[in-house]
Coordinates of N, CA and C and ligand atoms in Angstrom, one line a residue:
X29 N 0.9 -1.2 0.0 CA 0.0 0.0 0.0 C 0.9 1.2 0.0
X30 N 0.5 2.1 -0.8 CA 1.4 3.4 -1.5 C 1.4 4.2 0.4
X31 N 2.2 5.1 0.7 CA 1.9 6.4 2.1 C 1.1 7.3 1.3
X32 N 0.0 7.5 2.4 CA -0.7 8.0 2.3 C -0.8 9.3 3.0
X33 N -1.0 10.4 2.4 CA -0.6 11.6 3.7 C -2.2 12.5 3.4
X34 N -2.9 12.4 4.0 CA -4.1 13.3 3.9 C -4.0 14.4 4.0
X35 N -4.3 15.5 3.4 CA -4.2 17.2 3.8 C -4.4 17.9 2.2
X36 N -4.3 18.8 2.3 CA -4.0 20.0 1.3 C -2.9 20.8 0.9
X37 N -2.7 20.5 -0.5 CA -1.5 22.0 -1.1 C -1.6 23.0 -0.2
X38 N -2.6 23.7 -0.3 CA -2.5 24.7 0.3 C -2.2 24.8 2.0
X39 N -1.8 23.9 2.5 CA -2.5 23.8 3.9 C -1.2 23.7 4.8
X40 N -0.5 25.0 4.9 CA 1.0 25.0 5.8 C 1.7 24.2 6.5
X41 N 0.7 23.5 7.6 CA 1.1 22.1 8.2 C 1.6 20.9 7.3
X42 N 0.5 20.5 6.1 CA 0.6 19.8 5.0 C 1.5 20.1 4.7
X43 N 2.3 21.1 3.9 CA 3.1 21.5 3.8 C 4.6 21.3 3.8
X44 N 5.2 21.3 5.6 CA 5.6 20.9 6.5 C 5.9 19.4 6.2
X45 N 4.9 18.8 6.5 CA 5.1 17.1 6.1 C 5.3 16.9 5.0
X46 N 5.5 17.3 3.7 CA 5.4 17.2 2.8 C 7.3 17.9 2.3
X47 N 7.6 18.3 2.8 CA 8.7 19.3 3.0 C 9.7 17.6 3.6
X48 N 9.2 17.3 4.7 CA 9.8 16.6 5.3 C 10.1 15.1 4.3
X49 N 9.1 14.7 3.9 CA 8.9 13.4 3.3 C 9.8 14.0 1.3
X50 N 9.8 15.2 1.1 CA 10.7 15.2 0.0 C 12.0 15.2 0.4
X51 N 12.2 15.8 1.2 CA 13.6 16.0 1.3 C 14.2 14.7 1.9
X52 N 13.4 13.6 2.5 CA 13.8 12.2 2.8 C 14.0 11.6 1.4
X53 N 12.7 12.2 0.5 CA 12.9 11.2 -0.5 C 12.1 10.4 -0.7
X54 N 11.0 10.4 0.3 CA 10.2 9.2 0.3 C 8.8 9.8 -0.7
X55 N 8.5 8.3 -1.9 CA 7.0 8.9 -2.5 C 6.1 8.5 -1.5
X56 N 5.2 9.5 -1.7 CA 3.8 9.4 -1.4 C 2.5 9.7 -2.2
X57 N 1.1 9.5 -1.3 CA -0.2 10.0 -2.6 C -0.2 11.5 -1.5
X58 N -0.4 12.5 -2.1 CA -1.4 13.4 -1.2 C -3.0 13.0 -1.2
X59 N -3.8 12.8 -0.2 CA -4.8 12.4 -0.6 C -6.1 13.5 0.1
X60 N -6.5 14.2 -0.8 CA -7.4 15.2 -0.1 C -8.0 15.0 1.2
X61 N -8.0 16.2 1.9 CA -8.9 15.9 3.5 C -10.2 16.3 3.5
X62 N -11.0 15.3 3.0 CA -12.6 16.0 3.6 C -12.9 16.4 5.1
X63 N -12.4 17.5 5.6 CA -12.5 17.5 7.1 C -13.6 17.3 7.8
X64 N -14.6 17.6 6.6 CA -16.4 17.3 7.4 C -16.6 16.5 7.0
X65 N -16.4 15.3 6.2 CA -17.1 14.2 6.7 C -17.0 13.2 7.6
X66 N -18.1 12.5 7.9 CA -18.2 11.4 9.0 C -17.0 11.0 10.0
X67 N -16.3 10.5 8.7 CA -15.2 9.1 9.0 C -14.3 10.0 9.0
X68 N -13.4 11.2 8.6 CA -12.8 11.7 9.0 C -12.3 11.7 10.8
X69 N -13.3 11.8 11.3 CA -13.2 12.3 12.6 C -12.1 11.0 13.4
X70 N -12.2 9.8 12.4 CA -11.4 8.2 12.2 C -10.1 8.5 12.3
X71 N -9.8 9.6 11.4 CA -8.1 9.8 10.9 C -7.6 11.2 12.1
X72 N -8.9 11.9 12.3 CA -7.9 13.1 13.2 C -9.1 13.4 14.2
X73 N -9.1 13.4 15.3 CA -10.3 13.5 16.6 C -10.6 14.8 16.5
X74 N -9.7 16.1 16.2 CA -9.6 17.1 16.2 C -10.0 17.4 14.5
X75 N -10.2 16.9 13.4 CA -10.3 17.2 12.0 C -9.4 18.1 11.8
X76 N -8.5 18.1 11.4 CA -6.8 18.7 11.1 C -6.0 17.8 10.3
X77 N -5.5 18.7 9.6 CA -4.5 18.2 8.5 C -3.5 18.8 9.0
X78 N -1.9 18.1 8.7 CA -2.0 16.4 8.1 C -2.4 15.2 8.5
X79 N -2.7 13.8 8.0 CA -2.6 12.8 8.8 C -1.4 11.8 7.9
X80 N -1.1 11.0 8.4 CA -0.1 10.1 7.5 C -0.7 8.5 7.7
X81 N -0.4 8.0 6.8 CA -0.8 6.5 7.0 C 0.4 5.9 6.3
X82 N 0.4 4.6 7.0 CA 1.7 4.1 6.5 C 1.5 2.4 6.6
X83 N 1.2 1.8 6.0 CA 1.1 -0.4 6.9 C 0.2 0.0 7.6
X84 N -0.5 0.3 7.4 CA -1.8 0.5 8.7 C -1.5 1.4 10.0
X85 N -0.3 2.1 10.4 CA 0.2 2.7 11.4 C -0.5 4.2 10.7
X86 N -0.9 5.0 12.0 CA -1.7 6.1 11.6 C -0.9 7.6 12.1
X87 N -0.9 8.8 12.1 CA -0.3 9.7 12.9 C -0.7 10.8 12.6
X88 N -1.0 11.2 13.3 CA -1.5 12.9 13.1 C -0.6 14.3 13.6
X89 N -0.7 15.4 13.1 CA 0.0 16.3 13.9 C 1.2 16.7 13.4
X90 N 1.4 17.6 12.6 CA 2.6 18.0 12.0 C 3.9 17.5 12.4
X91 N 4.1 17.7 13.3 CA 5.9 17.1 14.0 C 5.7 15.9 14.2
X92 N 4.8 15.5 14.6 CA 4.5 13.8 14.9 C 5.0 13.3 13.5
X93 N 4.6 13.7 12.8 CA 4.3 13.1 11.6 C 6.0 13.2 10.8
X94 N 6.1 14.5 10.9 CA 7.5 15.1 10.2 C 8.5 13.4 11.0
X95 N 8.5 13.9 12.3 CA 9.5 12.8 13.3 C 9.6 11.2 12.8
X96 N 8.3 10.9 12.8 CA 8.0 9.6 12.4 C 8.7 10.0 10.5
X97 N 8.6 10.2 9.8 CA 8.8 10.1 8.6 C 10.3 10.2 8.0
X98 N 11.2 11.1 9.1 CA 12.6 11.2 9.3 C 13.1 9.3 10.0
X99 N 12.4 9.4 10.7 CA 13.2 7.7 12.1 C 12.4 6.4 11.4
X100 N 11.6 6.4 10.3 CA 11.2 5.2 9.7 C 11.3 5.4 8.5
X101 N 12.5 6.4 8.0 CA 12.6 5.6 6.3 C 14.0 5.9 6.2
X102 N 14.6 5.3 4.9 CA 15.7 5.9 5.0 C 16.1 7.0 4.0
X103 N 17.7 7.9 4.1 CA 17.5 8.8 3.4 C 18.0 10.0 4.5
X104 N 18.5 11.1 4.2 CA 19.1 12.0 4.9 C 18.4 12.5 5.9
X105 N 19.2 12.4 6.9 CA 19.3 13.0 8.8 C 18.2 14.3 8.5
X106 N 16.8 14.5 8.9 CA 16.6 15.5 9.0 C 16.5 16.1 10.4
X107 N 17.2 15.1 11.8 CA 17.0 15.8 12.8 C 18.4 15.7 13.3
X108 N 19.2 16.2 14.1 CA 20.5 16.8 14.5 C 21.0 15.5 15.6
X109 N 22.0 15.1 15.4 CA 22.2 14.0 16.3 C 22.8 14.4 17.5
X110 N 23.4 16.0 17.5 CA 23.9 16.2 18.4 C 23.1 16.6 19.1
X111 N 23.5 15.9 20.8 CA 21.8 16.4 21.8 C 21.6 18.4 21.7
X112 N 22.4 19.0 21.3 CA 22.0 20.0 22.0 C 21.8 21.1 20.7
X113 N 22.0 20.2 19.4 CA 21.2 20.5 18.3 C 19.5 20.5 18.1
X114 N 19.8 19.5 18.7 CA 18.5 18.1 18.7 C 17.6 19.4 19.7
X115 N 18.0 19.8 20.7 CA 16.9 20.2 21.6 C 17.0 21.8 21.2
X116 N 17.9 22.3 20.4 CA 17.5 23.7 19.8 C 16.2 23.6 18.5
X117 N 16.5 22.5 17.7 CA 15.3 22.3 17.0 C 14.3 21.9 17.3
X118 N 13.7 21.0 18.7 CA 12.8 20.7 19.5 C 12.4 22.1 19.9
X119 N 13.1 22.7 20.3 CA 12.7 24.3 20.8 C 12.1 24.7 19.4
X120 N 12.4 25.1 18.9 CA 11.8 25.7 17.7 C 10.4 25.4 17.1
X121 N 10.4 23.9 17.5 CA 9.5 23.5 16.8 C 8.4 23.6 17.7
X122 N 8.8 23.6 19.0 CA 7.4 23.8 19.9 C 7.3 25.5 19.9
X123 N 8.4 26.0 19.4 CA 7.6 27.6 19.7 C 7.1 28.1 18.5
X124 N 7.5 27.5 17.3 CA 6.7 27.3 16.2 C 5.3 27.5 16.3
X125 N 4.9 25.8 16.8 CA 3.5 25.5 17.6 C 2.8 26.6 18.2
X126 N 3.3 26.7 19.6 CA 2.6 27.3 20.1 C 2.7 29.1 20.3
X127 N 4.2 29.8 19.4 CA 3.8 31.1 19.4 C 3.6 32.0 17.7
X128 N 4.2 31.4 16.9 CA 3.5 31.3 15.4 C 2.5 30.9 14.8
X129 N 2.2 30.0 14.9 CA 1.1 29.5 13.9 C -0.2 29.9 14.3
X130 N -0.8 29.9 16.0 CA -1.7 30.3 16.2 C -1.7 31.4 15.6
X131 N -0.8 32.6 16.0 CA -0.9 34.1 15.6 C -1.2 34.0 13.8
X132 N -0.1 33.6 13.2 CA 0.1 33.8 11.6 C -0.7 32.6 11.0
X133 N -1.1 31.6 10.9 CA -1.9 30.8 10.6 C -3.4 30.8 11.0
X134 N -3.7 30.3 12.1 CA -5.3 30.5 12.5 C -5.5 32.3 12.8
X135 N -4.7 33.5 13.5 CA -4.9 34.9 13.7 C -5.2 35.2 11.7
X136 N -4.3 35.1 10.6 CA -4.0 35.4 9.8 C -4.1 34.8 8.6
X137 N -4.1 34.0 8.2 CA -4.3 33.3 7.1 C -5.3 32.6 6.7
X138 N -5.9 32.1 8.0 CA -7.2 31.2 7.5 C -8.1 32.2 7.4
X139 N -8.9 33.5 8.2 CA -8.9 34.5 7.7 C -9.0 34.7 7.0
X140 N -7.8 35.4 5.8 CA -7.7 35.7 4.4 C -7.9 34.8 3.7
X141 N -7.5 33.7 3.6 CA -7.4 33.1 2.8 C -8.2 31.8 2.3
X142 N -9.0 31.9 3.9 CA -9.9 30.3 3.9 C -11.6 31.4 3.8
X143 N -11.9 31.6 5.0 CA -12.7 32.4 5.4 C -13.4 33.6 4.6
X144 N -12.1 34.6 4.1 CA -12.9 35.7 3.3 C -13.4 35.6 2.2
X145 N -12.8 34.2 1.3 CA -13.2 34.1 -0.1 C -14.4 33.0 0.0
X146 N -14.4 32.5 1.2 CA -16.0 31.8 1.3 C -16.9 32.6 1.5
X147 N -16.8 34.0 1.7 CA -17.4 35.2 2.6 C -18.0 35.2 3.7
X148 N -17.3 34.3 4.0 CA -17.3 34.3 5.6 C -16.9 35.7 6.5
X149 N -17.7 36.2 8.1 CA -17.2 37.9 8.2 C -15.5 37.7 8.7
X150 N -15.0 38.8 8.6 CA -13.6 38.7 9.1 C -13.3 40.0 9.4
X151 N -12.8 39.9 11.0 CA -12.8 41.2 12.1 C -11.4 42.0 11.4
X152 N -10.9 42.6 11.1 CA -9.8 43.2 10.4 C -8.8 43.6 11.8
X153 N -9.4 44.5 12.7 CA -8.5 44.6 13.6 C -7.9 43.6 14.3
X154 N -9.2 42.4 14.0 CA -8.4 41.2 14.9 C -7.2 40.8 14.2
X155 N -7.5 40.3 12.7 CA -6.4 39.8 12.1 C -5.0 41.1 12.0
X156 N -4.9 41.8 12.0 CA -4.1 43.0 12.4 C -3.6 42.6 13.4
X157 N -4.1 42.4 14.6 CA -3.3 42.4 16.1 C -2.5 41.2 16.3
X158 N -3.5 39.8 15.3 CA -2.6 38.7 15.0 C -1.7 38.6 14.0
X159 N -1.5 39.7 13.2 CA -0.2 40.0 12.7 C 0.8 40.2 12.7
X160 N 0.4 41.5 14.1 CA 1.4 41.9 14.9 C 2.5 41.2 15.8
X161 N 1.2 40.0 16.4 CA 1.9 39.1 17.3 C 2.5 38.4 16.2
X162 N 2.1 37.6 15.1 CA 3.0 36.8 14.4 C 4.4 37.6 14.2
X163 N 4.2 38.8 14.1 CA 5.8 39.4 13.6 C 6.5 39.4 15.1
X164 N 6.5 39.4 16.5 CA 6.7 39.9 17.1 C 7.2 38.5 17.8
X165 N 6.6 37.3 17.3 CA 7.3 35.5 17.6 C 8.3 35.6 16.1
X166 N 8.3 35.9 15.2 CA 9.1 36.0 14.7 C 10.5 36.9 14.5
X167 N 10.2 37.8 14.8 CA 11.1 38.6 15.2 C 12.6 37.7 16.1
X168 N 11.8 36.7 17.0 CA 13.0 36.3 18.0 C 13.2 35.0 16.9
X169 N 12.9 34.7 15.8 CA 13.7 33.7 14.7 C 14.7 34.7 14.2
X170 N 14.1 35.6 13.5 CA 14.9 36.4 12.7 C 16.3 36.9 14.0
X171 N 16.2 37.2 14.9 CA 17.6 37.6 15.8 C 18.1 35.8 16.4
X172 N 17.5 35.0 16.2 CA 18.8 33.6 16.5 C 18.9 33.3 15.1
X173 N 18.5 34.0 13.9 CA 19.1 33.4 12.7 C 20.8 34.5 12.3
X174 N 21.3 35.4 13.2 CA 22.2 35.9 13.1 C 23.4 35.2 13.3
X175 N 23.0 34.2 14.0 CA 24.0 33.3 14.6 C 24.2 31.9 13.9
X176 N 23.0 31.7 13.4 CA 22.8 30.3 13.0 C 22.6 30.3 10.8
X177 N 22.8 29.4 10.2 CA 22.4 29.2 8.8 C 21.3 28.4 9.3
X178 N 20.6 27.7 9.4 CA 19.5 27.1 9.4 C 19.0 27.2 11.0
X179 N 18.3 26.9 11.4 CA 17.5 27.3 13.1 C 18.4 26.6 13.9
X180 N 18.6 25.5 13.8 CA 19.1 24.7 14.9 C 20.4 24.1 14.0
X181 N 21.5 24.8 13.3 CA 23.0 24.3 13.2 C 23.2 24.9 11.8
X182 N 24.0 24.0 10.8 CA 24.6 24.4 9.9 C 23.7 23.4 8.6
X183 N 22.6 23.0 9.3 CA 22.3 22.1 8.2 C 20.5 22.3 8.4
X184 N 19.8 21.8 7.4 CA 17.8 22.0 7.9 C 18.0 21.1 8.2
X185 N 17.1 21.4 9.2 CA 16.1 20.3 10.1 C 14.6 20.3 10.3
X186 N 14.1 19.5 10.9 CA 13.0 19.4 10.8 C 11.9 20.8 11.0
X187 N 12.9 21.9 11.9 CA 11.9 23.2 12.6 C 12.2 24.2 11.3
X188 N 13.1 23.8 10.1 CA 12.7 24.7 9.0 C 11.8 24.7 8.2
X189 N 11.3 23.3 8.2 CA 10.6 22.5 7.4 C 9.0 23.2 7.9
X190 N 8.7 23.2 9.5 CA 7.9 23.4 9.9 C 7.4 24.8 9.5
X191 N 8.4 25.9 9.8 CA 8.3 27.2 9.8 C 8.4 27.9 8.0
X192 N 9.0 27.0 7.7 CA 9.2 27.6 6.2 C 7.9 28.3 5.4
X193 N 6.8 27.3 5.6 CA 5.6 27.3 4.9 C 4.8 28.3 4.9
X194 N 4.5 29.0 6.5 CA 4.4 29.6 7.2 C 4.9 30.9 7.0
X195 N 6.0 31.1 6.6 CA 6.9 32.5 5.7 C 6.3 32.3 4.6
X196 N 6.1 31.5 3.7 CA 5.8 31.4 2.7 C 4.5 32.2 2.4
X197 N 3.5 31.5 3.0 CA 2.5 32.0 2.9 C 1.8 33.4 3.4
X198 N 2.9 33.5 4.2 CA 3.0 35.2 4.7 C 3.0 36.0 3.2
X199 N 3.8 35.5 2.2 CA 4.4 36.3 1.1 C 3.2 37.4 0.4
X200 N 1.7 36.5 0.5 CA 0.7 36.7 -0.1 C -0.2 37.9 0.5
X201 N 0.3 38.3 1.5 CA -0.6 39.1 2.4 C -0.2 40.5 1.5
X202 N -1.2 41.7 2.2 CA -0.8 43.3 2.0 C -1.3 43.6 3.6
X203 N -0.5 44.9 3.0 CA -0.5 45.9 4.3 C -0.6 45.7 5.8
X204 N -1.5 45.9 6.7 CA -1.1 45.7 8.1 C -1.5 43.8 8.2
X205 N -1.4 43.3 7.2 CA -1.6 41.6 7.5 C -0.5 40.9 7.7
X206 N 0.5 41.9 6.5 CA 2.2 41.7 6.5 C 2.6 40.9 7.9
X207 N 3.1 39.8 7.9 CA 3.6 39.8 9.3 C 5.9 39.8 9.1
X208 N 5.7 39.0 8.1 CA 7.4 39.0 7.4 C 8.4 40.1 6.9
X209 N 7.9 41.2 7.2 CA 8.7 42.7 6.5 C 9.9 42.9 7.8
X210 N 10.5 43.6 7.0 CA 11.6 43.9 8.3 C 12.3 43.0 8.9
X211 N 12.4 41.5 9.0 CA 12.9 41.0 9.3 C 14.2 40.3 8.7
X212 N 15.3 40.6 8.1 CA 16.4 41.0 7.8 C 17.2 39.2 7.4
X213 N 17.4 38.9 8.7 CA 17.9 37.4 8.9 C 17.3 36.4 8.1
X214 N 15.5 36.7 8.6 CA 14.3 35.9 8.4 C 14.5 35.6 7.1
X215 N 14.1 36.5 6.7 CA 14.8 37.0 4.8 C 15.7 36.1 4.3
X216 N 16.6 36.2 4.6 CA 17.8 35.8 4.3 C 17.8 34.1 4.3
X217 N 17.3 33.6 5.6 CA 17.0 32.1 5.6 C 16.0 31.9 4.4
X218 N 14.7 32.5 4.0 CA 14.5 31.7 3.3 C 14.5 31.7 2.1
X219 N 15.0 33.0 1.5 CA 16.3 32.8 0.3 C 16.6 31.9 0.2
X220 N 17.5 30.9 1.2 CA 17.9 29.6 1.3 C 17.0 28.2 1.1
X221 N 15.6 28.8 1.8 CA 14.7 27.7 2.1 C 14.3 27.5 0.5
X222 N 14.0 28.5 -0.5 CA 13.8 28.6 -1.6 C 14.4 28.0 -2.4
X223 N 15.9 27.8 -2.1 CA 16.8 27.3 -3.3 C 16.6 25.2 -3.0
X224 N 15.8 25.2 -1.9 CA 15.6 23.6 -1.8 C 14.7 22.8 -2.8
X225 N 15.4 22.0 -4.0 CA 14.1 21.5 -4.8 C 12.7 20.7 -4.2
X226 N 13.1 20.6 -2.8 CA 11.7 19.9 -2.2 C 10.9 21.3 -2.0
X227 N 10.9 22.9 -1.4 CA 10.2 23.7 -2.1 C 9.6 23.9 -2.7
X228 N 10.4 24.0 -3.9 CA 10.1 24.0 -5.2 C 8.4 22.7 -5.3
X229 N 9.0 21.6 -5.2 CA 8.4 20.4 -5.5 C 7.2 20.6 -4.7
X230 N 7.4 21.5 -3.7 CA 5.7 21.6 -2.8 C 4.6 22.7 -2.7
X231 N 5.4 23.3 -3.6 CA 4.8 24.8 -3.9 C 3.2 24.6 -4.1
X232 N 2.2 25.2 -3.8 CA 1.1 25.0 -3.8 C 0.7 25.7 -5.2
X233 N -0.5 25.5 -5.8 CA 0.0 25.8 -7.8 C -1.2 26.9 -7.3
Ligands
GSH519 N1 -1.6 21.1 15.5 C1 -1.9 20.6 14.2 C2 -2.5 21.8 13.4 C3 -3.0 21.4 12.1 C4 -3.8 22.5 11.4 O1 -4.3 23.4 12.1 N2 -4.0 22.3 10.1 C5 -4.9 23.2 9.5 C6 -4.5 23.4 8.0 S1 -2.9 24.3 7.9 C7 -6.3 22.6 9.4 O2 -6.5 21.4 9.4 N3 -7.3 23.5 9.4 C8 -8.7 23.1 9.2 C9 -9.5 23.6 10.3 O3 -9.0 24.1 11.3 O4 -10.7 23.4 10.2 C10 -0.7 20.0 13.5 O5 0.4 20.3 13.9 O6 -0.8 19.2 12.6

C-alpha cells in the first residue's frame, strides 16, 4: 500500500510534512482531507490536517508526523544527532506550535485566505493584532538566525521545514496583515529555504 498523507497543497502544516517526506525522499499519494465528513473524525479526533498513514500505522499532527517520517525511512538525517542541536530544533518547533502558527496561521491566514473568499465575516482589527503578534514571535527567529544558517545548526532540520511554509504563505498578504517585512535574517534564511528543490516540488499551484 502506497503512504498516504491526507491534507492540502495549500495547507501550511501539510506543507511541512510534505517538506519533510521530499527531502527524505520518500514517494507518497497526497490524498485530499474531507474534514467534514463522518469518517474523518477516524483519521484526526480534532479534524486537522495532516494525517499520515503508512502499513496501517496512523499519525496525526505536523511534528508527529514530520518525526515519524525522518526515524522510519531511510535517506538524509533531517534531525540533528547532536543532543544539544537536537533540543534547539525541538525548541523551535514547539515555539513554532505554540507562538507562530496560532498568531500567523489561524490569527491570519485562515482569515484571508480560507474564510474571506467563502465570505465568511472577518474582524480586520483582529487579524491586524494577529499579525502583529505573528511578527513579534518571529522577530525572535529572525535575531537567533544571526547566529545560525538554518534554526538549529549548519544544516535543515526538521523546525525549518515546519516554519518555512508559514513565511511562505506570509508572502501573499498586503499591508497591516504583513507579518514578514523587516525581518532582515528571516529574509535571508528563506532565500535559502527557496533554493531547496523539495520547495520547489511543494509549492502550492
Ligand atoms: N496542531 C496541528 C495543526 C494542524 C492544522 O491546524 N491544520 C490546518 C491546516 S494548515 C487545518 O487542518 N485546518 C482546518 C480547520 O481548522 O478546520 C498540527 O500540527 O498538525
Amino acid at each position: 500500500m502506497p503512504l498516504l498523507l491526507h491534507g492540502s497543497a495549500a495547507s501550511t502544516f501539510t506543507r511541512s510534512a510534505r517538506l519533510a517526506l521530499a527531502e527524505k525522499g520518500v514517494p507518497y499519494e497526497l490524498v485530499p482531507a474531507n474534514l467534514r465528513a463522518a469518517e474523518y473524525a477516524e483519521l484526526h479526533p480534532w479534524r486537522k490536517m495532516p494525517v499520515l498513514e503508512h502499513d496501517g500505522f496512523r499519525v496525526y499532527e505536523a511534528a508527529a508526523v514530520m518525526r515519524y517520517v525522518d526515524e522510519a525511512f531511510a535517506g538524509p538525517a533531517l534531525q540533528p544527532a547532536d543532543p544539544r542541536e537536537r533540543a534547539r530544533m525541538t525548541q523551535w518547533m514547539s515555539a513554532i506550535n505554540d507562538y507562530v502558527a496560532p498568531a500567523a496561521v489561524r490569527g491570519v491566514l485562515i482569515p484571508r485566505f480560507v474564510l474571506a473568499p467563502r465570505g465568511l465575516p472577518v474582524d480586520d482589527a483582529k487579524v491586524h493584532a494577529s499579525a502583529e503578534k505573528a511578527k513579534a514571535a518571529l522577530a525572535v527567529f529572525d535575531a537567533a538566525l544571526t547566529h545560525t544558517v538554518w534554526l538549529a545548526g549548519d544544516r535543515p532540520t526538521l523546525a525549518d521545514w515546519l516554519l518555512a511554509p508559514i513565511v511562505a504563505s506570509g508572502a501573499g498578504l498586503t499591508g497591516a496583515d504583513r507579518y514578514t517585512d523587516d525581518l532582515p535574517h528571516l529574509a535571508a534564511w528563506f532565500d535559502r529555504v527557496n533554493q531547496r528543490p523539495s520547495f520547489a516540488a511543494t509549492r502550492p499551484n
